């Protein structure tokens, strides 16, 4: 993990295990605090004893260090001290082990059986998100890098990878779960505070591993439902000459070889689904804020922002770019 | 219905019962119509006229001729009467059409139509018609640039071109009467099927299930080529022509707009369900029957849901196109099992009563016996080796999948039987009322499959799967199974090293004719399956054999030789079999066929000396 | 360390740097969407004197990284749907020695961009130019035209095809013209 991500981990409350937003993260935080407390205390005691020993003996005038002389008193005393320390260590290790067991048990089991299933696919270097809705396939939603969940509901993340091993980690909500090609891992979680929580790929996956982030947007049930219905719709037909031309630019450039916009003939799944791209707050897997300026830079030369990314540079005349941005802006 | 006809029916049914009991009765010389109880309309003949007006011979799709001049006693003396080169060295899947002392041949792209004058020695060309279809359309045809033939109706010969036109010609002069463009090949839609005409309705469907098109069956007015209606295989009820008359038998098929609701949002627009097989028609019910092809893409992970109305079959009103019932053989198809195989209409004695049924040897390996009025599945027995499904639940109509054999994304699943081309692909079977057997040419094959993301880019393939095929248990790839529909089991089986990709024809002479991919054209005894005669043609045989009575009163057998089609593209398109996935999986199955057969395109007509 | 061994060490370091070139990546290829190639002739015969040289291949086209990208794009852009993994299907085989529209990098580039009348779609404007070169280079690797350290290695997938890096080199006729003998040998 690079420096920036490390800094984020400790100083941003939106991506930190110390600011739990879910019941499991809270358990993990408790365990973290307990283990941190115990190990800190042990560390302090050990250091204190060391200093005490060093300073006490140096302070005494004419001190002669112990030699290996048979002295039953000293020997007995030393046995008690060492034995006591070993005993305390064993007890503390057991406390931490049991606490860890309890934590993993609590985070693994969520009482509520009814859960919202979300499929997450890791790609180099972005996240594909699907709400499969097995019984009602026509209500399936596909988006990217932004996972919306209702607050207080149990959610099962069904995770796998389409290329290399990735790891799904939203520290405010739960621990890590690896995404392994060809295998499927489940992660059950529940967010109990509304808000946007940032997550990050936690397994080195290539050049742009550091820029492979996602947002978990926790909303009230009503807001979530509103968002869901809106995501179900196809892209609106462009109405102004500018947006109509913008769509033609999209369909006549390399854009359509990789992206889907439902309602048009673009239906490729190499890159993220853009049907509702304007409704997302970030682009490029949490790298840039979704503003027209950033989008323009991303389209023209993504390589200068995220070197090695699969998005090719797309130089185009200013007018075309303007119209394309206007069209993408309508994809709410 | 005449009294004598009823008696004949009864005679036939008794005959079938006796045969199935193992008694050897001499077949009656007068032939009977067990099925397709034809009502007197112009194009249908109760007694055999010795001609061959449509690929299926009759509306019941039996491909049975009452001609018996060539029979099991004299067939060994069969010899070539004349030949004709079509000049196109690609898969010859068409049936020659014989009407008014003329034979009509439709070739693969460039879709030339030849009329041969049968009255003159050697059958010279009477006229030919060249529609000049776009060469680019060849890149949008999944499995060689084939056509399955033309149809003769009321003085017109009607056929389609690969680039999406349906054309009617004056059968006598070859003059173009009308030309209608139905399919847009630039989006992947092509036409390969043989049209079918009933009551001046010309039925045409599209191909292109591997290109993310939306399947349909269209009806054109035979008089002027105007579009009467178009019934889509996916989408809202109004476009599928589902209305108040729609009464499917199973609960799964009931509900509104299932063509939309059983797909992810908008996926039905690129969902396949094309129509390129053979149609059947029942005049008493006035229903047409046809199957819909696979849903797109092959990668089923991208299209959760039952994917209606693909990989199933429709019964529609022949005039209005309204759907009357539907049955889905392979809901949420996992393996590219198009449901386009033919429906053979017969009346069967089952449990003491005579049922109006259709026999459907489906791509998924089951031979369905379906009540053709209601759509109820009466039985579904495997006619080929299957390890992907455990059967069909007759209560719900559901196919029972074995989860271990479902293909997966990014993982290779091995030994899946039957293969993507199915237990049987397009190659049509024939039914002989004389023996009561259905002659099914089919495959005995298994495959490895791996799924990957499919990208919809208009005009390019939309598949998302990598496959390779090989022979099934026994080591042979082809079988001709004579199926006893009453006993629900095979009477005999002929094995062949290559898939039997040709159709069959059965005759009152007690014979079944079929061809093999390594070039042999064979006649088998209809009762025992003994090969009585064979002839080596210049190329592989994958066409539809026919038989007719010539102007001289003699019986002739005709077939087009010319390897191609899906497996034969290895030869016709010179594919490299070092790649097992060449030809969408055939590279591994047919590594040496290019050393055995060369491409060709020749008509062979046989007769007795 | 003696002078000689230091020299040798520096030389070894330089050699190892050369070896890295096959993995060289250029993150800013800066090329526009592909346009129909200008003057790449598809025939060996030209009216007048010999045909003019065609458009110039991109410099990065035949690095191992570029060819690997070409292999990925060959899947992503549906080439595999028509040409399978080299054996061909709807379109012709690419691993054999038959080249209808030419086997050079420039000619393959032109074929992808322009399309061909017998069914090959045109990808003009749809694939960035540097990616067309990458795909063209990968297509050449299928018939063993690239050095084995540049061509991709075995796929972790089903197709039982010989890896591109160890395929026998096919010899399209146009690539190896024999010198024409003008004087009868005495």
XYZ file of N, CA, C and O in Angstrom, chain B residues 55 61-63 93 278 340-344 359-367 383-385 418-419 421-432 437-445 476-484 490 492-496 498-506 512-517 520-522 524 531 541-545 559 567 586:
356
model
N -39.295 -28.571 -48.936
C -38.241 -29.380 -48.343
C -38.810 -30.529 -47.528
O -38.259 -31.631 -47.528
N -44.329 -32.762 -42.289
C -42.886 -32.842 -42.118
C -42.375 -34.271 -42.100
O -41.416 -34.590 -41.402
N -43.033 -35.156 -42.911
C -42.632 -36.557 -42.800
C -41.521 -36.953 -43.753
O -40.883 -37.971 -43.560
N -41.349 -36.216 -44.867
C -40.322 -36.562 -45.844
C -40.453 -38.033 -46.268
O -39.478 -38.777 -46.312
N -26.983 -27.667 -48.379
C -27.989 -28.179 -47.447
C -29.395 -28.145 -48.031
O -30.356 -28.487 -47.363
N -37.392 -26.047 -39.904
C -38.499 -26.372 -40.808
C -39.826 -26.233 -40.072
O -39.933 -26.571 -38.900
N -34.746 -25.406 -32.859
C -35.285 -25.289 -34.216
C -35.593 -26.626 -34.882
O -36.065 -26.643 -36.010
N -35.338 -27.721 -34.209
C -35.537 -28.999 -34.892
C -36.990 -29.197 -35.304
O -37.905 -28.620 -34.735
N -37.168 -30.072 -36.309
C -38.476 -30.213 -36.941
C -39.495 -30.908 -36.035
O -39.133 -31.668 -35.147
N -40.757 -30.621 -36.291
C -41.855 -31.292 -35.593
C -42.562 -32.167 -36.619
O -43.054 -31.672 -37.628
N -42.564 -33.464 -36.365
C -43.201 -34.396 -37.296
C -44.589 -34.708 -36.751
O -44.725 -35.219 -35.635
N -43.881 -35.291 -33.052
C -42.634 -35.905 -32.575
C -41.529 -34.894 -32.825
O -41.399 -34.359 -33.917
N -40.767 -34.617 -31.767
C -39.713 -33.599 -31.897
C -38.407 -34.149 -31.348
O -38.218 -34.240 -30.139
N -37.491 -34.581 -32.219
C -36.170 -34.980 -31.720
C -35.381 -33.691 -31.446
O -34.890 -33.050 -32.357
N -35.320 -33.282 -30.198
C -34.785 -31.951 -29.893
C -33.276 -31.983 -29.759
O -32.654 -33.017 -29.545
N -32.739 -30.775 -29.857
C -31.287 -30.608 -29.777
C -30.763 -31.062 -28.410
O -29.619 -31.484 -28.281
N -31.588 -30.994 -27.365
C -31.117 -31.373 -26.034
C -31.059 -32.891 -25.834
O -30.711 -33.350 -24.743
N -31.408 -33.664 -26.863
C -31.225 -35.104 -26.784
C -32.473 -35.892 -26.425
O -32.433 -37.117 -26.347
N -33.584 -35.190 -26.184
C -34.823 -35.891 -25.856
C -35.749 -35.889 -27.060
O -35.844 -34.896 -27.779
N -36.434 -37.006 -27.259
C -37.460 -37.066 -28.269
C -38.781 -36.780 -27.575
O -39.249 -37.572 -26.766
N -32.789 -39.966 -26.969
C -32.457 -40.766 -28.152
C -30.966 -40.735 -28.419
O -30.488 -41.271 -29.407
N -30.201 -40.036 -27.550
C -28.744 -39.968 -27.705
C -28.139 -39.994 -26.305
O -28.863 -39.906 -25.309
N -26.802 -40.078 -26.247
C -26.156 -40.125 -24.935
C -26.210 -38.741 -24.286
O -25.824 -37.741 -24.889
N -25.016 -33.813 -24.529
C -24.540 -33.542 -25.892
C -23.856 -32.186 -26.024
O -23.811 -31.429 -25.081
N -23.338 -31.935 -27.235
C -22.522 -30.756 -27.504
C -23.380 -29.552 -27.855
O -24.605 -29.624 -27.867
N -23.811 -28.168 -30.833
C -24.712 -28.472 -31.962
C -25.821 -29.441 -31.567
O -26.655 -29.795 -32.399
N -25.807 -29.882 -30.338
C -26.899 -30.705 -29.839
C -26.724 -32.170 -30.155
O -25.778 -32.598 -30.819
N -27.668 -32.959 -29.649
C -27.706 -34.366 -30.030
C -28.071 -34.463 -31.501
O -27.694 -35.399 -32.192
N -28.811 -33.467 -31.965
C -29.161 -33.398 -33.381
C -29.284 -31.939 -33.733
O -29.905 -31.175 -33.002
N -28.680 -31.547 -34.847
C -28.764 -30.156 -35.286
C -29.905 -30.014 -36.278
O -30.966 -30.621 -36.112
N -29.682 -29.290 -37.362
C -30.762 -28.988 -38.307
C -31.208 -30.203 -39.103
O -32.299 -30.240 -39.618
N -30.333 -31.227 -39.233
C -30.555 -32.287 -40.216
C -31.903 -32.976 -39.959
O -32.129 -33.526 -38.899
N -32.808 -32.883 -40.949
C -34.181 -33.308 -40.691
C -34.366 -34.824 -40.714
O -33.764 -35.543 -41.515
N -35.229 -35.295 -39.849
C -35.555 -36.717 -39.835
C -36.756 -36.975 -40.741
O -37.401 -36.045 -41.213
N -37.046 -38.237 -40.994
C -38.220 -38.584 -41.799
C -39.018 -39.644 -41.070
O -38.492 -40.350 -40.204
N -40.285 -39.724 -41.411
C -41.160 -40.686 -40.742
C -41.826 -41.554 -41.799
O -42.402 -41.044 -42.767
N -41.724 -42.843 -41.612
C -42.371 -43.742 -42.561
C -43.605 -44.352 -41.914
O -43.498 -45.097 -40.931
N -41.718 -45.862 -37.996
C -40.466 -45.441 -37.361
C -40.076 -44.031 -37.821
O -40.368 -43.633 -38.947
N -39.418 -43.331 -36.911
C -38.873 -42.007 -37.222
C -37.370 -42.171 -37.413
O -36.688 -42.706 -36.542
N -36.858 -41.734 -38.572
C -35.437 -41.924 -38.885
C -34.686 -40.643 -38.579
O -34.808 -39.653 -39.307
N -33.916 -40.664 -37.472
C -33.272 -39.441 -36.966
C -31.772 -39.479 -37.233
O -31.045 -40.277 -36.637
N -31.270 -38.609 -38.119
C -29.820 -38.501 -38.288
C -29.288 -37.577 -37.189
O -29.818 -36.482 -36.994
N -28.288 -37.997 -36.462
C -27.864 -37.141 -35.354
C -26.423 -37.393 -34.950
O -25.701 -38.172 -35.570
N -25.987 -36.701 -33.862
C -24.603 -36.767 -33.397
C -24.516 -37.615 -32.124
O -25.468 -37.726 -31.370
N -23.327 -38.133 -31.894
C -23.019 -38.806 -30.636
C -21.698 -38.181 -30.181
O -20.631 -38.685 -30.463
N -21.827 -37.028 -29.524
C -20.615 -36.255 -29.246
C -20.652 -35.608 -27.866
O -21.710 -35.455 -27.260
N -17.689 -43.193 -32.126
C -18.212 -42.725 -33.409
C -18.963 -41.435 -33.163
O -19.478 -41.212 -32.070
N -19.021 -40.568 -34.186
C -19.647 -39.255 -33.980
C -21.053 -39.166 -34.541
O -21.814 -38.290 -34.157
N -21.378 -40.047 -35.479
C -22.690 -39.953 -36.114
C -23.544 -41.179 -35.870
O -23.024 -42.292 -35.729
N -24.844 -40.954 -35.826
C -25.785 -42.064 -35.692
C -27.018 -41.769 -36.523
O -27.431 -40.619 -36.638
N -27.576 -42.831 -37.106
C -28.906 -42.741 -37.681
C -29.774 -43.665 -36.839
O -29.585 -44.876 -36.844
N -30.683 -43.081 -36.070
C -31.502 -43.873 -35.171
C -32.901 -44.004 -35.748
O -33.527 -43.005 -36.097
N -33.372 -45.239 -35.857
C -34.768 -45.479 -36.233
C -35.543 -45.582 -34.931
O -35.327 -46.508 -34.143
N -36.393 -44.616 -34.710
C -37.030 -44.489 -33.406
C -38.462 -45.001 -33.471
O -39.227 -44.641 -34.361
N -38.803 -45.854 -32.519
C -40.166 -46.352 -32.437
C -40.932 -45.456 -31.461
O -40.725 -45.519 -30.253
N -35.281 -46.944 -29.537
C -34.829 -47.151 -30.907
C -35.099 -48.573 -31.389
O -35.037 -49.525 -30.604
N -33.465 -49.613 -34.387
C -32.093 -49.934 -34.786
C -31.296 -48.655 -34.918
O -31.854 -47.567 -34.990
N -29.967 -48.807 -34.923
C -29.081 -47.649 -35.015
C -27.964 -47.956 -36.003
O -27.380 -49.042 -35.969
N -27.708 -47.020 -36.932
C -26.532 -47.137 -37.809
C -25.499 -46.148 -37.293
O -25.827 -44.985 -37.029
N -24.258 -46.599 -37.118
C -23.212 -45.702 -36.622
C -22.325 -45.264 -37.768
O -22.110 -46.012 -38.712
N -21.818 -44.029 -37.661
C -20.891 -43.539 -38.667
C -19.792 -42.768 -37.977
O -20.015 -42.155 -36.946
N -18.280 -40.026 -38.778
C -18.522 -38.579 -38.741
C -19.992 -38.311 -38.416
O -20.843 -39.173 -38.632
N -20.281 -37.108 -37.922
C -21.687 -36.787 -37.662
C -22.508 -36.967 -38.940
O -22.043 -36.604 -40.023
N -23.687 -37.533 -38.827
C -24.552 -37.638 -40.003
C -25.292 -36.319 -40.111
O -26.221 -36.045 -39.358
N -24.789 -35.454 -40.991
C -25.277 -34.068 -41.081
C -26.280 -33.918 -42.221
O -26.699 -32.821 -42.551
N -26.628 -35.027 -42.898
C -27.602 -34.929 -43.990
C -28.979 -35.265 -43.450
O -29.122 -35.872 -42.387
N -29.998 -34.862 -44.188
C -31.353 -35.259 -43.851
C -31.592 -36.694 -44.287
O -30.709 -37.355 -44.830
N -32.787 -37.185 -44.028
C -33.138 -38.524 -44.487
C -34.432 -38.418 -45.285
O -35.190 -37.471 -45.134
N -34.645 -39.400 -46.133
C -35.945 -39.526 -46.795
C -36.321 -41.000 -46.716
O -35.466 -41.882 -46.849
N -37.578 -41.287 -46.441
C -37.994 -42.685 -46.432
C -39.058 -42.886 -47.505
O -39.800 -41.950 -47.846
N -34.628 -46.147 -46.552
C -34.270 -44.858 -45.986
C -32.965 -44.421 -46.645
O -32.007 -45.202 -46.670
N -32.949 -43.206 -47.202
C -31.739 -42.697 -47.831
C -31.118 -41.624 -46.945
O -31.812 -40.789 -46.366
N -29.795 -41.650 -46.855
C -29.079 -40.616 -46.112
C -27.649 -40.540 -46.640
O -27.200 -41.429 -47.361
N -26.941 -39.456 -46.258
C -25.566 -39.297 -46.728
C -24.627 -39.095 -45.557
O -25.054 -38.769 -44.454
N -23.333 -39.291 -45.798
C -22.351 -39.108 -44.735
C -21.355 -38.029 -45.137
O -21.211 -37.715 -46.318
N -20.674 -37.493 -44.137
C -19.769 -36.380 -44.416
C -18.544 -36.792 -45.206
O -17.869 -35.954 -45.802
N -20.368 -40.624 -48.781
C -21.180 -41.757 -49.195
C -22.658 -41.398 -49.128
O -23.101 -40.762 -48.178
N -23.383 -41.823 -50.149
C -24.832 -41.694 -50.135
C -25.378 -43.109 -50.026
O -25.001 -43.989 -50.806
N -26.216 -43.368 -49.023
C -26.558 -44.747 -48.695
C -28.062 -44.974 -48.646
O -28.825 -44.051 -48.371
N -30.685 -47.600 -46.685
C -30.796 -48.624 -45.655
C -32.179 -49.235 -45.700
O -33.158 -48.579 -46.102
N -27.555 -51.752 -44.572
C -27.209 -50.925 -45.731
C -27.326 -51.790 -46.981
O -26.647 -52.815 -47.108
N -21.721 -35.429 -48.095
C -23.155 -35.217 -48.287
C -23.750 -34.676 -46.997
O -23.708 -35.327 -45.956
N -24.278 -33.454 -47.055
C -24.954 -32.882 -45.894
C -26.321 -32.333 -46.300
O -26.920 -31.544 -45.584
N -26.807 -32.735 -47.494
C -28.048 -32.167 -48.018
C -29.280 -32.947 -47.621
O -29.237 -33.846 -46.771
N -30.384 -32.577 -48.252
C -31.649 -33.255 -47.980
C -32.013 -34.089 -49.199
O -32.388 -33.540 -50.226
N -31.912 -35.419 -49.099
C -32.275 -36.248 -50.242
C -33.786 -36.191 -50.496
O -34.567 -35.985 -49.573
N -29.998 -35.982 -54.618
C -29.370 -35.378 -53.435
C -28.237 -34.473 -53.902
O -27.621 -34.711 -54.943
N -20.090 -28.222 -39.228
C -18.861 -29.042 -39.161
C -18.084 -29.019 -40.464
O -16.855 -29.005 -40.467
N -15.277 -27.526 -33.871
C -15.161 -28.716 -34.715
C -13.711 -29.094 -35.012
O -13.445 -30.181 -35.503
